[in-house]
Coordinates of C-alpha atoms in Angstrom, one line a residue:
Chain A
M5 CA 0.0 0.0 0.0
D6 CA 1.6 3.3 -1.1
I7 CA 0.5 6.3 0.8
I8 CA 1.1 10.0 0.2
V9 CA 0.7 12.3 3.2
C10 CA 0.4 16.0 2.7
I11 CA 1.8 18.0 5.6
K12 CA 2.0 21.6 6.5
R13 CA 4.4 23.4 8.8
V14 CA 2.4 25.8 10.9
P15 CA 3.2 28.4 13.7
Q16 CA 2.3 27.4 17.2
T17 CA -0.1 30.1 18.2
A18 CA -2.1 28.4 21.0
E19 CA -0.2 30.0 23.9
A20 CA 1.7 32.7 22.1
D21 CA 1.0 36.4 22.0
V22 CA -0.1 36.9 18.4
T23 CA 0.4 40.2 16.7
I24 CA -0.5 41.4 13.1
D25 CA 2.4 42.2 10.8
S26 CA 2.9 45.4 8.9
S27 CA 1.0 44.1 5.8
G28 CA -2.1 43.7 7.9
K29 CA -2.7 40.4 6.2
D30 CA -0.6 38.0 8.3
I31 CA 0.8 37.5 11.8
E32 CA 4.3 38.3 13.0
K33 CA 6.1 34.9 12.9
D34 CA 9.6 35.8 13.9
R35 CA 9.3 34.8 17.5
L36 CA 6.9 31.9 17.1
S37 CA 7.9 28.2 17.1
F38 CA 6.7 26.0 14.3
D39 CA 5.6 22.4 14.1
M40 CA 3.8 19.9 11.9
N41 CA 0.1 20.8 11.7
E42 CA -1.7 18.8 14.4
S43 CA -4.1 16.8 12.3
D44 CA -1.3 16.2 9.7
S45 CA 0.6 14.4 12.5
Y46 CA -2.4 12.1 13.0
A47 CA -2.5 11.6 9.2
L48 CA 1.2 10.6 9.2
E49 CA 0.7 8.2 12.1
E50 CA -2.3 6.5 10.4
A51 CA -0.2 6.0 7.3
V52 CA 2.6 4.5 9.3
L53 CA 0.2 2.1 11.1
I54 CA -1.1 1.0 7.7
K55 CA 2.4 0.5 6.3
E56 CA 3.3 -1.5 9.4
K57 CA 0.3 -3.8 8.7
F58 CA 0.4 -4.1 4.9
G59 CA 3.9 -2.9 3.8
G60 CA 4.4 -0.3 1.1
T61 CA 5.8 3.2 1.1
I62 CA 5.0 6.5 2.6
T63 CA 5.8 9.7 0.8
V64 CA 5.4 13.0 2.7
I65 CA 5.0 16.2 0.6
S66 CA 4.8 19.8 1.7
L67 CA 4.5 23.1 0.1
G68 CA 6.7 25.4 2.2
H69 CA 9.9 27.4 2.6
Q70 CA 13.2 25.8 3.4
D71 CA 12.6 25.4 7.1
T72 CA 9.7 23.1 6.2
E73 CA 12.5 20.5 5.6
D74 CA 12.8 20.3 9.4
T75 CA 9.2 19.2 9.6
L76 CA 9.7 16.7 6.7
R77 CA 12.7 15.2 8.4
I78 CA 10.6 14.6 11.6
A79 CA 8.1 12.8 9.3
L80 CA 11.0 10.7 7.9
A81 CA 12.0 9.9 11.5
K82 CA 8.5 8.8 12.3
G83 CA 8.2 6.3 9.5
A84 CA 8.0 8.1 6.1
D85 CA 10.2 6.7 3.4
N86 CA 10.5 9.7 1.0
A87 CA 10.0 13.4 1.4
I88 CA 9.4 16.1 -1.1
R89 CA 9.4 19.9 -0.5
I90 CA 7.7 22.1 -3.1
K91 CA 9.4 25.5 -2.9
A92 CA 6.8 27.9 -1.6
E93 CA 9.2 30.7 -2.5
D94 CA 8.5 30.0 -6.2
F95 CA 4.9 30.9 -5.9
D96 CA 3.3 34.2 -4.9
E97 CA 0.2 34.3 -2.7
L98 CA -1.4 31.0 -1.9
D99 CA -4.9 29.9 -1.0
G100 CA -6.4 26.5 -0.5
Y101 CA -7.3 26.1 -4.2
K102 CA -3.9 27.1 -5.5
T103 CA -2.2 24.9 -3.0
A104 CA -4.3 22.0 -4.1
Q105 CA -3.5 22.7 -7.7
I106 CA 0.3 22.7 -7.0
L107 CA 0.0 19.5 -4.9
K108 CA -2.0 17.9 -7.7
S109 CA 0.7 18.7 -10.2
A110 CA 3.5 17.3 -7.9
I111 CA 1.6 14.2 -7.0
S112 CA 0.4 13.3 -10.5
D113 CA 3.5 11.3 -11.4
L114 CA 3.6 9.4 -8.1
N115 CA 2.1 6.0 -7.3
Y116 CA -0.4 5.9 -4.6
D117 CA -3.3 3.9 -3.1
L118 CA -4.2 6.5 -0.5
I119 CA -3.6 10.2 0.1
F120 CA -3.9 11.5 3.6
T121 CA -4.1 15.2 4.7
G122 CA -5.0 16.6 8.0
C123 CA -8.7 17.7 8.2
I124 CA -7.8 21.3 9.1
A125 CA -4.7 23.5 9.3
T126 CA -4.4 25.3 12.6
D127 CA -3.1 28.5 11.0
D128 CA -5.7 29.3 8.3
A129 CA -8.4 26.8 9.2
Y130 CA -9.7 26.6 5.6
S131 CA -10.1 22.8 5.5
Q132 CA -10.0 23.1 1.7
V133 CA -6.8 21.5 0.4
G134 CA -7.7 17.9 1.0
V135 CA -11.1 17.7 -0.6
T136 CA -10.0 20.1 -3.4
L137 CA -7.0 17.9 -4.2
A138 CA -9.3 14.9 -4.4
E139 CA -11.5 16.7 -6.9
L140 CA -8.6 17.8 -9.0
L141 CA -7.2 14.2 -9.0
D142 CA -10.6 12.9 -9.7
I143 CA -10.5 10.3 -6.9
P144 CA -13.1 9.6 -4.1
H145 CA -12.6 11.3 -0.8
A146 CA -13.8 11.2 2.8
S147 CA -13.3 14.0 5.2
L148 CA -13.0 14.1 9.0
V149 CA -12.0 10.4 9.1
I150 CA -11.7 8.8 12.5
N151 CA -11.2 5.2 11.5
I152 CA -9.9 3.4 8.5
D153 CA -9.9 -0.3 7.5
T154 CA -8.2 -0.9 4.2
S155 CA -8.0 -3.9 1.9
E156 CA -6.3 -4.1 -1.5
K157 CA -8.8 -2.2 -3.5
R158 CA -11.2 -0.6 -1.0
A159 CA -11.3 1.3 2.3
H160 CA -13.9 1.3 4.9
V161 CA -13.8 4.6 6.7
H162 CA -15.7 6.2 9.6
R163 CA -16.4 9.9 9.5
E164 CA -17.1 12.1 12.5
L165 CA -20.2 14.2 12.1
E166 CA -21.8 16.8 14.4
G167 CA -24.1 15.7 17.1
G168 CA -22.1 12.7 18.0
L169 CA -22.9 10.9 14.8
T170 CA -20.5 8.6 12.9
E171 CA -20.9 7.9 9.2
H172 CA -19.5 4.6 7.7
L173 CA -18.4 4.8 4.1
D174 CA -17.0 2.2 1.7
I175 CA -14.8 3.8 -0.9
S176 CA -12.7 2.5 -3.8
L177 CA -9.0 3.1 -4.0
P178 CA -7.1 5.2 -4.8
A179 CA -8.8 7.7 -2.5
L180 CA -8.1 10.7 -0.3
C181 CA -9.0 11.0 3.4
T182 CA -8.7 14.1 5.5
I183 CA -7.8 12.8 9.0
Q184 CA -9.4 14.0 12.2
T185 CA -7.3 14.4 15.4
G186 CA -7.7 11.5 17.9
I187 CA -7.8 8.8 15.3
N188 CA -4.6 7.3 16.8
E189 CA -1.8 8.3 19.1
P190 CA 1.0 9.9 17.1
R191 CA 4.4 8.4 18.1
Y192 CA 7.6 10.3 19.0
A193 CA 10.6 9.9 16.8
S194 CA 13.2 7.7 18.5
L195 CA 16.8 9.0 18.6
I196 CA 18.0 6.2 16.3
A197 CA 15.3 7.2 13.8
I198 CA 16.3 10.9 14.0
R199 CA 19.9 9.9 13.3
R200 CA 18.9 8.0 10.2
A201 CA 16.4 10.7 9.0
A202 CA 19.0 13.4 9.4
K203 CA 21.0 11.7 6.7
K204 CA 18.1 11.1 4.3
E205 CA 17.8 13.3 1.2
I206 CA 14.7 15.5 0.8
K207 CA 13.7 16.0 -2.8
V208 CA 13.1 19.7 -3.6
I209 CA 11.0 20.7 -6.5
G210 CA 10.0 24.2 -7.8
K211 CA 8.0 26.0 -10.4
E212 CA 9.9 24.2 -13.2
E213 CA 8.4 20.9 -12.2
I214 CA 4.9 22.2 -11.5
E215 CA 2.2 22.9 -14.2
K216 CA 2.0 26.6 -14.2
E217 CA -1.1 26.9 -16.4
N218 CA -4.4 27.6 -14.7
L219 CA -2.8 28.2 -11.2
L220 CA -5.7 30.2 -9.9
L221 CA -5.9 32.2 -6.7
N222 CA -9.6 32.2 -5.8
T223 CA -9.4 34.1 -2.5
Q224 CA -7.4 36.9 -1.2
I225 CA -7.0 38.1 2.3
E226 CA -8.2 41.7 2.7
E227 CA -7.4 42.2 6.3
L228 CA -6.4 40.2 9.4
F229 CA -7.1 41.7 12.7
I230 CA -7.5 40.9 16.4
P231 CA -11.1 41.6 17.3
P232 CA -11.5 44.6 19.7
K233 CA -12.5 43.7 23.2
T234 CA -16.2 44.2 23.6
K235 CA -16.6 43.0 27.2
E236 CA -14.6 43.5 30.3
I237 CA -14.3 41.1 33.2
E238 CA -15.9 42.5 36.3
F239 CA -14.3 41.4 39.6
L240 CA -16.8 41.4 42.5
T241 CA -15.2 42.6 45.7
G242 CA -16.3 42.6 49.3
S243 CA -17.3 39.9 51.8
P244 CA -18.7 36.6 50.4
A245 CA -22.2 37.8 51.4
E246 CA -21.7 41.1 49.6
S247 CA -20.3 39.4 46.5
A248 CA -23.2 36.9 46.4
S249 CA -25.7 39.8 46.7
K250 CA -24.0 41.6 43.8
L251 CA -24.0 38.4 41.7
A252 CA -27.7 37.8 42.3
K253 CA -28.4 41.4 41.3
I254 CA -26.5 40.9 38.0
F255 CA -28.3 37.7 37.3
K256 CA -31.6 39.5 37.8
E257 CA -30.6 42.3 35.5
K258 CA -29.6 39.9 32.8
G259 CA -32.9 38.0 33.2
L260 CA -31.2 34.8 34.2
I261 CA -33.2 34.4 37.4
Chain B
M7 CA 16.9 33.9 20.4
S8 CA 19.9 31.8 21.1
L9 CA 23.6 32.1 20.3
I10 CA 24.0 28.4 19.5
N11 CA 23.4 27.1 16.0
L12 CA 22.2 23.5 15.8
N13 CA 22.4 21.2 12.8
N14 CA 19.4 19.3 11.4
E15 CA 19.8 16.3 13.7
Q16 CA 20.2 18.4 16.8
K17 CA 17.2 20.6 15.9
M18 CA 15.1 17.4 15.6
I19 CA 16.3 16.1 19.0
R20 CA 15.5 19.5 20.6
D21 CA 12.0 19.7 19.0
E22 CA 11.0 16.1 19.6
F23 CA 12.1 16.0 23.3
R24 CA 10.6 19.4 23.9
K25 CA 7.3 18.0 22.6
F26 CA 7.7 14.9 24.7
A27 CA 8.4 16.9 27.8
T28 CA 5.5 19.2 27.3
S29 CA 3.0 16.4 26.5
E30 CA 4.2 13.6 28.8
L31 CA 6.1 15.2 31.7
E32 CA 4.3 18.4 32.4
P33 CA 1.0 16.7 33.5
I34 CA 2.9 14.6 36.1
A35 CA 6.0 16.6 37.1
E36 CA 4.5 18.3 40.1
E37 CA 2.9 15.1 41.4
I38 CA 6.0 12.9 41.2
E39 CA 8.1 15.6 42.8
E40 CA 5.6 16.1 45.6
N41 CA 5.3 12.4 46.3
G42 CA 9.0 11.6 45.6
V43 CA 8.0 8.9 43.1
F44 CA 10.7 7.5 40.8
P45 CA 9.0 7.8 37.3
E46 CA 9.7 4.3 36.0
D47 CA 7.0 4.4 33.3
I48 CA 8.4 7.6 31.9
I49 CA 12.0 6.4 32.0
G50 CA 10.7 3.3 30.2
K51 CA 9.3 5.4 27.4
L52 CA 12.5 7.5 27.2
S53 CA 14.6 4.4 27.1
E54 CA 12.5 3.1 24.1
L55 CA 13.2 6.4 22.4
G56 CA 16.9 5.8 23.1
L57 CA 17.6 8.6 25.6
S58 CA 18.9 6.4 28.4
S59 CA 21.4 4.8 26.0
L60 CA 22.1 7.9 23.9
I61 CA 25.9 7.8 24.1
I62 CA 26.3 4.0 24.0
P63 CA 27.6 2.6 20.7
E64 CA 25.2 0.9 18.3
K65 CA 27.2 -2.3 18.7
Y66 CA 25.8 -2.5 22.2
G67 CA 22.3 -1.5 21.3
G68 CA 22.7 2.2 21.9
V69 CA 22.1 5.2 19.7
E70 CA 25.8 6.3 19.5
L71 CA 25.1 10.0 19.6
D72 CA 27.5 12.7 21.0
V73 CA 27.5 14.6 24.2
T74 CA 26.2 17.7 22.5
S75 CA 23.0 15.8 21.6
L76 CA 22.8 14.5 25.1
C77 CA 22.9 18.0 26.5
I78 CA 20.2 19.2 24.0
A79 CA 17.9 16.4 25.1
V80 CA 18.6 16.7 28.8
E81 CA 18.1 20.5 28.7
E82 CA 14.6 20.1 27.1
I83 CA 13.6 17.3 29.6
S84 CA 14.9 19.3 32.6
K85 CA 12.9 22.4 31.6
I86 CA 9.9 20.4 32.7
C87 CA 11.3 17.9 35.2
A88 CA 14.9 18.1 36.5
S89 CA 14.7 14.8 38.3
I90 CA 14.2 12.9 35.0
G91 CA 17.1 14.9 33.5
T92 CA 19.2 13.7 36.4
I93 CA 18.3 10.1 36.0
L94 CA 19.3 10.2 32.3
V95 CA 22.6 12.0 33.0
V96 CA 23.5 9.4 35.6
N97 CA 22.6 6.5 33.3
N98 CA 24.6 7.9 30.4
C99 CA 27.5 9.8 32.0
M100 CA 28.2 8.0 35.3
V101 CA 27.3 4.4 34.3
A102 CA 27.6 4.0 30.5
Y103 CA 30.6 6.3 30.1
P104 CA 33.1 4.5 32.5
L105 CA 32.0 1.2 31.1
M106 CA 32.5 2.4 27.5
K107 CA 35.9 3.9 28.2
Y108 CA 37.5 1.5 30.7
A109 CA 35.7 -1.8 30.9
N110 CA 36.8 -4.9 29.0
E111 CA 34.7 -6.4 26.2
S112 CA 32.8 -8.8 28.3
F113 CA 31.7 -6.1 30.8
K114 CA 30.7 -3.9 27.8
E115 CA 28.8 -6.6 26.1
K116 CA 26.9 -7.5 29.3
Y117 CA 26.2 -4.1 30.9
L118 CA 25.9 -1.7 28.0
N119 CA 23.4 -4.0 26.4
R120 CA 21.4 -4.1 29.6
L121 CA 21.4 -0.3 29.7
S122 CA 20.3 -0.2 26.1
N123 CA 17.5 -2.6 26.9
G124 CA 16.0 -0.2 29.4
E125 CA 17.7 -1.2 32.7
I126 CA 18.7 1.6 35.0
G127 CA 22.2 2.0 36.2
G128 CA 23.1 3.6 39.5
F129 CA 26.3 5.2 40.8
I130 CA 27.5 4.9 44.4
C131 CA 29.1 8.3 45.2
E132 CA 32.2 8.5 47.3
P133 CA 32.8 11.8 49.0
E134 CA 35.6 13.8 47.5
I135 CA 37.4 14.0 50.8
D136 CA 39.1 11.1 52.6
L137 CA 36.7 9.0 54.6
P138 CA 37.1 8.1 58.2
E139 CA 37.9 4.4 58.8
E140 CA 34.4 3.5 60.1
K141 CA 32.8 4.7 56.9
N142 CA 35.1 2.7 54.7
D143 CA 36.0 -0.7 56.2
L144 CA 37.7 -2.6 53.4
K145 CA 39.3 -6.0 54.1
A146 CA 41.3 -8.0 51.6
E147 CA 40.4 -11.6 51.2
G148 CA 42.8 -13.0 48.6
D149 CA 41.9 -11.3 45.3
N150 CA 38.6 -10.1 46.7
F151 CA 37.5 -7.5 49.2
N152 CA 34.9 -7.5 51.9
F153 CA 33.4 -4.1 52.4
S154 CA 31.4 -2.6 55.3
G155 CA 30.4 1.0 55.6
H156 CA 28.0 3.7 54.7
R157 CA 27.4 5.8 51.5
E158 CA 25.3 8.9 51.7
F159 CA 24.3 9.2 48.0
L160 CA 23.4 6.5 45.5
L161 CA 22.4 8.2 42.3
N162 CA 19.4 6.4 40.7
G163 CA 19.6 4.4 43.9
E164 CA 16.0 3.6 44.4
S165 CA 15.5 1.9 41.0
A166 CA 18.9 0.9 39.7
D167 CA 19.2 -2.6 38.4
F168 CA 23.0 -2.5 39.0
F169 CA 25.5 0.0 40.4
I170 CA 28.9 1.3 39.6
M171 CA 30.8 1.4 42.8
P172 CA 34.1 3.1 43.2
V173 CA 36.1 1.9 46.3
S174 CA 39.0 4.1 47.3
T175 CA 41.4 3.9 50.2
S176 CA 45.0 5.0 50.6
D177 CA 46.1 1.7 49.0
V178 CA 43.1 0.7 46.8
N179 CA 41.4 2.5 43.9
K180 CA 39.0 0.2 42.1
F181 CA 35.6 0.3 40.4
Y182 CA 33.1 -2.6 40.8
I183 CA 29.8 -3.4 39.4
I184 CA 27.3 -4.7 41.9
E185 CA 23.8 -6.0 41.3
N186 CA 21.0 -4.3 43.4
D187 CA 19.9 -7.6 44.9
I188 CA 23.4 -8.6 46.0
K189 CA 23.8 -9.6 49.7
G190 CA 25.2 -7.0 52.0
I191 CA 23.6 -3.9 50.7
H192 CA 20.7 -2.1 52.5
L193 CA 19.2 0.9 50.7
S194 CA 17.3 3.7 52.4
S195 CA 15.3 6.4 50.6
K196 CA 16.2 10.1 51.0
N197 CA 13.7 12.8 51.9
L198 CA 15.2 15.7 50.0
L199 CA 14.4 19.4 49.4
G200 CA 14.5 19.1 45.6
M201 CA 14.8 16.5 42.9
R202 CA 12.6 14.3 44.9
A203 CA 11.7 12.0 42.0
A204 CA 15.3 11.4 41.0
G205 CA 15.5 8.3 43.2
F206 CA 18.5 9.3 45.4
A207 CA 19.1 6.7 48.1
G208 CA 21.5 6.1 50.9
A209 CA 23.0 2.7 51.7
E210 CA 24.6 0.7 54.5
F211 CA 26.9 -2.1 53.5
K212 CA 27.6 -5.1 55.7
D213 CA 30.1 -7.6 54.5
L214 CA 29.6 -6.8 50.9
K215 CA 31.6 -9.2 48.7
L216 CA 33.6 -7.3 46.1
T217 CA 34.9 -10.0 43.9
K218 CA 37.7 -9.8 41.4
E219 CA 35.2 -10.8 38.7
A220 CA 33.0 -7.8 39.4
C221 CA 36.0 -5.3 39.2
F222 CA 36.1 -3.6 35.9
I223 CA 38.7 -0.9 36.7
P224 CA 41.3 -2.6 38.9
D225 CA 43.6 0.3 39.4
D226 CA 42.4 4.0 39.2
K227 CA 45.8 5.5 39.9
G228 CA 45.4 8.7 41.9
G229 CA 41.7 8.7 41.4
K230 CA 42.1 10.1 37.9
I231 CA 39.3 8.0 36.4
Q232 CA 36.9 9.0 39.2
S233 CA 37.7 12.6 38.6
E234 CA 37.2 12.2 34.8
I235 CA 33.8 10.6 35.4
R236 CA 32.8 13.6 37.6
D237 CA 34.0 16.0 34.9
Y238 CA 32.0 14.1 32.2
A239 CA 28.9 14.1 34.3
N240 CA 29.3 17.7 35.2
I241 CA 28.5 18.5 31.6
G242 CA 25.2 16.7 31.8
F243 CA 24.4 18.2 35.2
S244 CA 25.1 21.7 33.8
A245 CA 22.6 21.1 31.0
I246 CA 20.0 20.3 33.7
S247 CA 20.8 23.6 35.5
L248 CA 20.5 25.4 32.1
G249 CA 17.1 23.8 31.5
I250 CA 15.8 24.9 34.9
A251 CA 17.1 28.4 34.4
Q252 CA 15.5 28.7 31.0
T253 CA 12.1 27.5 32.2
A254 CA 12.3 29.8 35.3
L255 CA 12.9 32.8 33.0
E256 CA 10.1 31.8 30.6
T257 CA 7.7 31.5 33.6
A258 CA 8.8 34.9 34.9
I259 CA 8.4 36.6 31.5
K260 CA 4.9 35.1 31.0
Y261 CA 3.8 36.2 34.5
S262 CA 5.3 39.7 34.1
K263 CA 3.2 40.3 31.0
E264 CA 0.0 39.3 32.8
R265 CA 0.5 40.8 36.3
V266 CA -0.8 44.3 36.6
Q267 CA 0.4 46.6 39.4
F268 CA -0.3 50.3 39.7
G269 CA -2.1 50.2 36.4
H270 CA 0.9 48.8 34.5
R271 CA 2.0 45.3 33.6
I272 CA 5.0 44.6 35.8
C273 CA 7.1 43.8 32.7
E274 CA 7.1 47.5 32.1
F275 CA 9.0 48.2 35.3
P276 CA 12.7 48.7 34.8
M277 CA 13.7 46.7 37.9
V278 CA 11.7 43.7 36.7
Q279 CA 13.3 44.1 33.3
E280 CA 16.7 44.2 34.9
M281 CA 16.1 41.0 36.8
M282 CA 14.9 39.1 33.7
S283 CA 17.8 40.6 31.5
E284 CA 20.3 39.4 34.1
I285 CA 19.0 35.9 34.0
K286 CA 19.0 35.9 30.2
M287 CA 22.6 37.1 30.0
K288 CA 23.7 34.4 32.3
I289 CA 21.7 31.8 30.5
E290 CA 23.3 32.6 27.1
T291 CA 26.7 32.6 28.7
A292 CA 26.0 29.2 30.4
R293 CA 24.7 27.8 27.1
L294 CA 27.9 28.8 25.4
L295 CA 29.9 27.1 28.1
V296 CA 27.8 23.9 28.1
Y297 CA 27.9 23.4 24.3
D298 CA 31.5 24.4 24.1
V299 CA 32.6 21.8 26.7
A300 CA 30.3 19.2 25.1
S301 CA 31.9 19.9 21.7
K302 CA 35.4 19.5 23.4
V303 CA 34.4 16.0 24.4
D304 CA 32.9 15.2 21.0
K305 CA 36.2 16.3 19.4
G306 CA 38.3 14.3 21.8
E307 CA 39.8 17.4 23.4
D308 CA 40.7 17.8 27.1
F309 CA 37.6 18.9 29.0
G310 CA 38.5 18.7 32.7
I311 CA 38.9 22.3 33.6
A312 CA 36.2 23.5 31.1
S313 CA 33.7 21.1 32.6
K314 CA 34.5 22.2 36.2
I315 CA 34.0 25.9 35.2
T316 CA 30.8 25.1 33.4
R317 CA 29.4 23.1 36.3
I318 CA 30.1 25.9 38.8
Y319 CA 28.7 28.6 36.6
C320 CA 25.6 26.6 35.7
G321 CA 24.9 25.5 39.2
D322 CA 25.0 29.1 40.3
L323 CA 22.9 30.2 37.3
G324 CA 20.1 27.7 38.2
V325 CA 19.8 29.1 41.8
F326 CA 20.1 32.7 40.5
A327 CA 17.4 32.2 38.0
G328 CA 15.1 30.3 40.4
L329 CA 15.5 33.0 43.1
N330 CA 15.0 36.0 40.7
S331 CA 12.0 34.4 39.0
I332 CA 10.5 33.9 42.4
Q333 CA 11.2 37.6 43.0
V334 CA 9.4 38.6 39.8
H335 CA 6.4 36.7 41.0
G336 CA 6.5 38.4 44.4
G337 CA 4.6 36.5 47.1
Y338 CA 3.0 34.2 44.5
G339 CA 6.5 32.8 43.7
Y340 CA 6.8 31.5 47.2
M341 CA 3.6 29.5 46.9
K342 CA 3.5 25.9 46.0
D343 CA 0.6 26.8 43.6
Y344 CA 3.3 28.1 41.2
P345 CA 6.2 26.0 40.0
L346 CA 8.9 28.5 40.8
E347 CA 9.7 27.2 44.2
R348 CA 10.3 23.7 42.7
Y349 CA 12.7 25.2 40.1
F350 CA 14.6 26.8 42.9
R351 CA 14.7 23.6 45.1
D352 CA 15.8 21.5 42.1
A353 CA 18.5 24.1 41.1
K354 CA 20.0 24.1 44.6
V355 CA 20.8 20.4 44.5
L356 CA 23.0 21.0 41.4
Q357 CA 25.3 23.2 43.5
L358 CA 25.9 20.2 45.7
L359 CA 25.4 16.9 43.9
E360 CA 28.3 14.6 43.4
T361 CA 30.8 17.4 43.4
S362 CA 31.5 20.5 45.5
P363 CA 32.0 23.8 43.8
R364 CA 34.7 24.7 46.4
I365 CA 36.7 21.5 45.7
S366 CA 36.3 22.2 41.9
K367 CA 37.6 25.7 42.4
S368 CA 40.6 24.5 44.3
Q369 CA 41.3 22.0 41.4
I370 CA 41.0 24.8 38.9
A371 CA 43.4 26.9 41.0
K372 CA 45.8 23.9 41.2
E373 CA 45.8 23.8 37.4
L374 CA 46.4 27.5 37.1
L375 CA 49.3 27.4 39.5
K376 CA 51.1 24.4 37.8

């Protein structure tokens, strides 16, 4: 079973002080740390689990700048066999559609039974690349996948829906799945695997290898901003009885009691 | 910002163990420290990832990485839990290293493979000063010795599967390997101020048989090998201090941005800024020292004096960073609700553990005055 995993290097913003850069369309990234997008790491682990069961190869591919190679190397250390970086510096602005077009062009010559992507990138949260890529490659897809059983020609997948529902799908291969977090427990790279991965070659391709025709940018960011504060926290002071009385008054004013 | 440039492999080690520490250690660090629990499960996981056999050659099941890589991993682990950093330094630097360098092939084959398979090695510390007779009763019985006495500190003592035991008197300087279930050894746990999960133990020895077959260094002339092991371990212990200082600073920075006094965030106050800048300056200096001495070892250069200087500087840095980060937090820093007091307690041990800064300074002076 040959699997391609599309991964993205994203800034870690969960606990960082995020500020907008001078363009007003992106965040300041100089002081942020970067890592593999969270759901992509689950996608990689799922690919490794399938490879351990059925054999085959895993190719990780990422559209990114040179430091993306650090993330690809970690993927190699966790079980990928080959890594490809598509030079983001060769392309101007990117959106989900354009990224999918570039990935499609890079993937077209590769053998695969399955393509995995994460279900959402934590930086732009578009959730577009996976399903768009499947459409462009004209292969079936399943999004928000939380379980996969594969055989030679088909995959039985579970999709996570709102309201606690799960949908079971049977899809023919080759297919693309966007992987939800929690589907497995991503492993840590062992030191011996890191040592070996550090010596592996990462294939780098640029605009010469990518079909340039019809690379469309469908969306453009007009402005990125931190929403202004609309509410202030009010601290209730005084004795417990006084605070309780004030709290009850607020509840009454808000119509809660 | 850091003044050290890491290569691809080292960056991966840093990032992966940073992630491991944040995800796996942070949730349990306070609890194991509070209860003084040796974290066997975590050490098992770290062994599987190769950290407890990091410097051991692949031939004996290890990872065969260099001391620079060891320091990177230990620094990251120690940012979250210094006890675990200490366990790993003891396993690599005080147990694996002397075996790798001085043991014959049959000792290497047996004990290095055991370490690579996840067993924990311990080290029985001898004080750096001469021992009174009653603490060190060694009687010759042919080629063997019979030992009775007391040792205050057994590193990794509570959970070691076997120990490296130096035995020194005015006539004898030998290193033995003893199994933890051997007759004649009685371990006792330590109730310490910091590093409570590192498994430090004390021991009473009564008629412990030290056989010729268990001796892997028969003649440590002038205690040079023991001194070399200390110097080697000092590098790892310095990386632990560095990790503690870094995390203390990061905690202080975060708090200073949140805490408002007199209508301003306290990070805006020059005196708070000065405290944090002082810690940062010392951290970057310490980092240069640690990675310089590590690279000396990796290149096969002499590292004795550099390691002593590094250990003294980093030991002081850990305490300085711990104290000043408490100060930035004000009264909250003194509370157990915040992790600062733990950083400080852990840092203090590293000014004392296995080697005394005063003796190290006198050794540096001796070198200067040669």
